[in-house]
Amino acid sequence: MRRPTTVYLYELAWILPSVAIPVGMLVALMVTSFGAGIHLPGDHGRVEPAKVAETAPFDKPGLLELGPGRYEVRLTGQIWSFTPNEIRVPAGATVTFVATSRDVVHGFFIPGANVNVMLLPGQVSRVTARFDRPGEYPYFCHEYCGIAHHIMWGKVIVEPRS
Ligand code: CUA
């Protein structure tokens, strides 16, 4: 018995996308993780959530120069602010943010740089970004954390090199 050709066409119309879609997703994953350097932040240590403010390095939040052009920022998020909320670095600086939350879940997002992490109470997140162009790079909390979530922000000021 002969089956009509349209049956094969219907089968093909389902088979091809079901192969093409996962392959497309895999390619997108490879491009973003290896090409664009986008990846999940790892767990870089833990601190007692209730004692973040007394625990090193978060007892002295702020900017630290590690070497020429290399900086570390120890940053905490708490309702509803970041400490520090203003960071000044010269253009070309490579900045590693070591960050955590002192209370609830917050986010730390710099739209102008490759920085987008969740700040979980007591879990230390670490993310590095390079700031080549002078200007202001605002950062925001992008995890809803309560009534004044929308005012939780700060900025990285990248100064031109003299
Ligand atoms: Cu902190 Cu939203």
XYZ file of N, CA and C and ligand atoms in Angstrom:
488
model
N 0.837 -1.200 0.000
C 0.000 0.000 0.000
C 0.875 1.254 0.000
N 0.534 2.198 -0.839
C 1.325 3.433 -0.948
C 0.813 4.490 0.005
N 1.714 5.112 0.737
C 1.274 6.211 1.612
C 1.437 7.516 0.853
N 0.526 8.447 1.105
C 0.655 9.721 0.369
C 1.931 10.474 0.786
N 2.516 11.190 -0.155
C 3.771 11.913 0.084
C 3.651 12.945 1.207
N 2.446 13.510 1.384
C 2.286 14.560 2.397
C 2.617 14.053 3.801
N 2.382 12.760 4.067
C 2.714 12.194 5.373
C 4.208 12.365 5.640
N 5.013 12.042 4.643
C 6.464 12.182 4.805
C 6.854 13.642 5.009
N 6.159 14.525 4.294
C 6.458 15.961 4.442
C 6.138 16.440 5.851
N 5.004 15.967 6.404
C 4.651 16.342 7.778
C 5.689 15.827 8.769
N 6.085 14.575 8.552
C 7.108 14.007 9.446
C 8.384 14.832 9.390
N 8.771 15.145 8.170
C 10.003 15.916 7.964
C 9.897 17.302 8.601
N 8.690 17.894 8.473
C 8.478 19.233 9.032
C 8.624 19.237 10.553
N 8.408 18.103 11.210
C 8.589 18.015 12.663
C 10.009 17.579 13.012
N 10.534 16.672 12.221
C 11.864 16.136 12.549
C 12.942 17.213 12.413
N 12.891 17.952 11.308
C 13.952 18.939 11.068
C 14.042 19.995 12.177
N 12.930 20.662 12.568
C 13.051 21.649 13.666
C 13.468 20.999 14.974
N 13.018 19.742 15.219
C 13.368 19.129 16.502
C 14.855 18.809 16.579
N 15.513 18.765 15.451
C 16.970 18.614 15.466
C 17.618 20.010 15.426
N 17.072 20.875 14.561
C 17.684 22.196 14.358
C 17.617 23.075 15.608
N 16.515 23.009 16.363
C 16.361 23.883 17.532
C 17.393 23.558 18.624
N 17.529 22.286 19.040
C 18.582 21.985 20.037
C 19.988 22.314 19.541
N 20.242 22.077 18.256
C 21.576 22.395 17.717
C 21.798 23.904 17.772
N 20.771 24.674 17.404
C 20.857 26.129 17.478
C 21.116 26.619 18.893
N 20.440 25.992 19.861
C 20.630 26.373 21.273
C 22.045 26.062 21.734
N 22.549 24.929 21.307
C 23.903 24.527 21.691
C 24.933 25.509 21.124
N 24.717 25.903 19.868
C 25.630 26.867 19.233
C 25.569 28.205 19.978
N 24.344 28.652 20.325
C 24.189 29.918 21.058
C 24.901 29.844 22.407
N 24.796 28.691 23.065
C 25.446 28.492 24.360
C 26.969 28.574 24.233
N 27.499 27.925 23.174
C 28.948 27.936 22.942
C 29.436 29.359 22.670
N 28.680 30.081 21.813
C 29.086 31.438 21.439
C 29.082 32.352 22.662
N 28.020 32.270 23.490
C 27.953 33.173 24.643
C 28.962 32.797 25.718
N 29.170 31.503 25.949
C 30.086 31.137 27.036
C 31.541 31.277 26.641
N 31.900 30.886 25.411
C 33.315 30.954 25.024
C 33.647 32.237 24.263
N 32.691 32.730 23.460
C 32.934 33.940 22.673
C 32.749 35.196 23.510
N 31.573 35.311 24.147
C 31.258 36.541 24.886
C 31.671 36.462 26.351
N 32.108 35.303 26.810
C 32.580 35.172 28.190
C 31.471 35.261 29.218
N 30.247 34.926 28.834
C 29.137 34.964 29.786
C 29.047 33.605 30.476
N 29.064 33.621 31.795
C 28.985 32.348 32.516
C 28.356 32.577 33.879
N 27.957 31.512 34.502
C 27.363 31.618 35.830
C 28.452 31.931 36.846
N 28.162 32.847 37.768
C 29.161 33.095 38.801
C 29.254 31.893 39.726
N 30.457 31.578 40.123
C 30.636 30.440 41.019
C 30.475 30.849 42.469
N 30.534 29.873 43.325
C 30.471 30.119 44.755
C 31.910 30.284 45.241
N 32.291 31.522 45.579
C 33.689 31.803 45.941
C 33.859 31.954 47.442
N 33.136 31.178 48.174
C 33.294 31.216 49.619
C 32.018 31.623 50.313
N 32.027 31.450 51.615
C 30.845 31.789 52.397
C 31.247 32.559 53.641
N 30.361 33.427 54.033
C 30.544 34.135 55.296
C 29.232 34.018 56.060
N 29.323 34.161 57.362
C 28.115 34.093 58.195
C 27.222 35.291 57.828
N 26.021 35.053 57.280
C 25.199 36.175 56.791
C 24.951 37.268 57.824
N 24.776 36.885 59.073
C 24.474 37.892 60.101
C 25.710 38.684 60.507
N 26.910 38.187 60.107
C 28.136 38.861 60.548
C 28.968 39.376 59.378
N 28.308 39.656 58.244
C 29.035 40.109 57.053
C 29.833 41.377 57.357
N 29.217 42.322 58.067
C 29.854 43.614 58.323
C 31.109 43.485 59.192
N 31.225 42.396 59.941
C 32.410 42.219 60.811
C 33.410 41.231 60.214
N 33.056 40.620 59.074
C 33.900 39.571 58.522
C 34.752 40.118 57.376
N 36.067 39.797 57.401
C 36.945 40.199 56.300
C 36.530 39.448 55.038
N 36.614 40.055 53.840
C 37.083 41.416 53.581
C 35.966 42.460 53.666
N 34.748 42.038 54.072
C 33.610 42.957 54.001
C 33.545 43.933 55.182
N 34.460 43.753 56.150
C 34.514 44.724 57.241
C 35.128 46.039 56.764
N 35.882 45.965 55.623
C 36.428 47.200 55.029
C 35.993 47.270 53.567
N 34.714 47.549 53.317
C 34.259 47.602 51.930
C 34.883 48.777 51.196
N 35.075 48.620 49.898
C 35.637 49.718 49.124
C 36.607 49.214 48.074
N 37.331 50.177 47.517
C 38.246 49.901 46.406
C 39.648 49.636 46.929
N 40.303 48.664 46.326
C 41.653 48.302 46.736
C 42.491 48.162 45.466
N 43.664 48.818 45.428
C 44.521 48.684 44.253
C 45.422 47.472 44.460
N 45.327 46.511 43.533
C 46.127 45.285 43.665
C 47.467 45.421 42.975
N 47.500 46.251 41.925
C 48.716 46.429 41.128
C 48.399 47.439 40.050
N 49.339 47.689 39.122
C 49.059 48.680 38.073
C 47.841 48.280 37.239
N 46.821 49.103 37.293
C 45.612 48.853 36.504
C 44.729 47.746 37.022
N 45.060 47.172 38.171
C 44.252 46.063 38.697
C 43.654 46.446 40.046
N 42.366 46.284 40.148
C 41.662 46.704 41.363
C 40.733 45.613 41.863
N 40.453 45.711 43.163
C 39.434 44.837 43.740
C 38.450 45.726 44.478
N 37.179 45.412 44.326
C 36.151 46.136 45.064
C 35.448 45.148 45.979
N 35.515 45.440 47.272
C 34.743 44.641 48.225
C 33.416 45.344 48.401
N 32.365 44.667 48.004
C 31.070 45.325 47.926
C 30.005 44.529 48.683
N 29.179 45.254 49.424
C 28.032 44.591 50.046
C 26.750 45.262 49.567
N 25.703 44.452 49.495
C 24.373 44.964 49.215
C 23.550 44.783 50.473
N 22.757 45.774 50.798
C 21.868 45.684 51.950
C 20.667 46.566 51.658
N 19.558 46.310 52.345
C 18.370 47.101 52.037
C 18.623 48.564 52.419
N 18.543 49.525 51.504
C 18.449 49.437 50.070
C 19.584 50.252 49.490
N 20.784 49.735 49.643
C 21.960 50.455 49.135
C 23.099 49.484 48.876
N 24.101 50.022 48.180
C 25.354 49.297 48.003
C 26.438 50.034 48.781
N 27.368 49.262 49.342
C 28.549 49.860 49.948
C 29.762 49.251 49.263
N 30.588 50.054 48.558
C 30.455 51.479 48.289
C 29.409 51.729 47.210
N 28.908 52.982 47.159
C 27.949 53.277 46.094
C 28.557 54.163 45.007
N 29.873 54.447 45.173
C 30.588 55.147 44.100
C 32.019 54.622 44.058
N 32.468 54.243 42.859
C 33.794 53.652 42.691
C 34.501 54.415 41.575
N 35.721 54.889 41.861
C 36.469 55.631 40.844
C 37.701 54.846 40.428
N 37.815 54.582 39.128
C 38.998 53.896 38.607
C 39.447 54.593 37.323
N 40.728 54.463 36.959
C 41.181 55.033 35.688
C 40.778 54.138 34.512
N 40.697 54.743 33.332
C 40.347 53.971 32.138
C 41.351 52.844 31.931
N 40.860 51.725 31.482
C 41.710 50.562 31.257
C 41.825 49.660 32.474
N 41.159 50.036 33.568
C 41.281 49.258 34.805
C 40.545 47.922 34.700
N 41.162 46.919 35.282
C 40.503 45.621 35.434
C 40.050 45.531 36.888
N 38.760 45.387 37.062
C 38.201 45.434 38.415
C 37.522 44.110 38.750
N 37.938 43.536 39.861
C 37.279 42.329 40.358
C 36.365 42.718 41.511
N 35.112 42.396 41.364
C 34.134 42.677 42.423
C 33.979 41.419 43.271
N 34.202 41.595 44.552
C 33.962 40.515 45.509
C 32.772 40.991 46.324
N 31.673 40.282 46.201
C 30.436 40.865 46.722
C 29.565 39.851 47.441
N 28.789 40.367 48.359
C 27.785 39.540 49.033
C 26.667 40.435 49.541
N 25.672 39.803 50.122
C 24.547 40.540 50.682
C 24.571 40.438 52.196
N 24.131 41.515 52.847
C 24.085 41.499 54.314
C 22.729 41.066 54.856
N 21.714 40.998 53.971
C 20.394 40.641 54.494
C 19.601 39.718 53.568
N 18.993 40.287 52.545
C 18.148 39.472 51.672
C 18.830 39.321 50.307
N 18.167 38.659 49.380
C 18.736 38.483 48.045
C 18.684 39.812 47.293
N 19.852 40.243 46.811
C 19.940 41.425 45.962
C 20.595 41.016 44.650
N 20.642 41.968 43.719
C 21.335 41.725 42.467
C 22.376 42.807 42.284
N 23.369 42.518 41.450
C 24.395 43.509 41.131
C 24.612 43.442 39.633
N 24.166 44.501 38.974
C 24.117 44.497 37.516
C 24.716 45.801 36.998
N 25.754 45.691 36.159
C 26.312 46.871 35.491
C 25.991 46.721 34.009
N 24.973 47.423 33.522
C 24.574 47.239 32.123
C 25.693 47.542 31.130
N 26.614 48.454 31.489
C 27.673 48.831 30.557
C 28.872 47.890 30.581
N 28.845 46.876 31.441
C 29.975 45.939 31.543
C 29.428 44.525 31.685
N 30.310 43.571 31.591
C 29.877 42.174 31.673
C 29.760 41.753 33.147
N 28.864 42.424 33.864
C 28.682 42.128 35.288
C 27.185 41.973 35.565
N 26.814 40.804 36.037
C 25.422 40.524 36.341
C 25.397 39.337 37.291
N 25.325 39.623 38.583
C 25.333 38.535 39.561
C 24.222 38.719 40.587
N 23.871 37.623 41.208
C 22.959 37.674 42.340
C 23.798 37.789 43.589
N 23.346 38.597 44.530
C 24.024 38.673 45.821
C 23.167 37.906 46.827
N 23.687 36.761 47.224
C 22.946 35.919 48.161
C 23.525 36.117 49.547
N 22.668 36.173 50.572
C 23.175 36.405 51.926
C 24.228 35.368 52.304
N 25.431 35.866 52.571
C 26.496 34.976 53.027
C 27.283 34.279 51.942
N 26.785 34.281 50.705
C 27.576 33.645 49.635
C 28.390 34.712 48.920
N 29.676 34.439 48.749
C 30.558 35.419 48.128
C 30.572 35.197 46.619
N 30.245 36.251 45.874
C 30.314 36.203 44.416
C 31.519 36.992 43.963
N 32.117 36.553 42.874
C 33.320 37.207 42.377
C 33.166 37.346 40.866
N 33.346 38.560 40.370
C 33.212 38.787 38.930
C 34.191 39.886 38.522
N 34.807 39.717 37.363
C 35.831 40.660 36.908
C 35.381 41.335 35.619
N 35.636 42.641 35.542
C 35.297 43.388 34.333
C 36.405 44.377 34.029
N 36.527 44.717 32.757
C 37.528 45.691 32.338
C 36.797 46.947 31.863
N 37.289 48.104 32.319
C 36.638 49.372 31.970
C 37.582 50.189 31.094
N 37.388 50.101 29.794
C 38.291 50.787 28.859
C 37.854 52.211 28.552
N 36.550 52.405 28.418
C 36.064 53.726 28.011
C 35.741 54.574 29.233
N 36.259 55.816 29.284
C 35.913 56.716 30.391
C 34.415 57.019 30.373
N 33.893 57.269 31.543
C 32.471 57.594 31.649
C 31.889 57.029 32.926
N 30.585 57.131 33.030
C 29.909 56.617 34.215
C 29.186 55.313 33.895
N 29.371 54.357 34.750
C 28.730 53.048 34.599
C 27.833 52.815 35.817
N 26.567 53.175 35.701
C 25.672 52.954 36.843
C 25.487 51.462 37.093
N 25.333 51.103 38.354
C 24.969 49.716 38.669
C 23.692 49.693 39.513
N 22.995 48.601 39.368
C 21.663 48.500 39.965
C 21.476 47.172 40.680
N 20.531 47.202 41.610
C 20.013 45.957 42.160
C 18.912 45.500 41.208
N 19.010 44.301 40.714
C 17.989 43.814 39.784
C 17.283 42.561 40.295
N 17.275 42.428 41.629
C 16.442 41.385 42.233
C 15.506 42.129 43.188
N 14.225 41.941 43.027
C 13.290 42.690 43.860
C 13.542 42.385 45.344
N 13.820 43.443 46.114
C 14.236 43.234 47.504
C 13.420 44.064 48.485
N 12.313 44.589 48.042
C 11.461 45.307 48.984
C 11.027 46.659 48.461
N 10.429 47.430 49.352
C 9.717 48.657 48.995
C 10.613 49.677 48.291
N 11.892 49.761 48.643
C 12.763 50.775 48.034
C 13.812 50.148 47.104
N 13.489 48.988 46.573
C 14.375 48.299 45.618
C 14.846 49.227 44.492
N 13.928 50.070 44.012
C 14.231 50.916 42.852
C 15.264 52.008 43.143
N 15.551 52.294 44.410
C 16.566 53.330 44.682
C 17.930 52.706 45.013
N 18.028 51.394 44.868
C 19.275 50.714 45.234
C 20.201 50.699 44.011
N 21.092 51.668 43.991
C 22.004 51.756 42.855
C 23.286 52.480 43.253
N 24.253 52.490 42.364
C 25.500 53.193 42.560
C 26.154 53.382 41.203
N 27.418 53.830 41.195
C 28.057 53.983 39.889
C 29.564 53.810 39.951
N 30.084 53.276 38.846
C 31.531 53.214 38.652
C 31.868 54.402 37.770
N 32.812 55.235 38.235
C 33.233 56.377 37.420
C 34.609 56.049 36.863
N 34.674 55.970 35.553
C 35.942 55.647 34.891
C 36.541 56.950 34.382
N 37.685 57.317 34.982
C 38.306 58.607 34.636
C 39.313 58.440 33.522
N 39.383 59.442 32.631
C 40.371 59.359 31.546
C 41.773 59.332 32.120
N 42.633 58.598 31.487
C 44.017 58.528 32.010
C 44.758 59.810 31.659
N 45.479 60.374 32.635
C 46.156 61.643 32.377
C 47.508 61.387 31.715
Cu 18.308 45.164 46.438
Cu 16.520 45.106 44.862
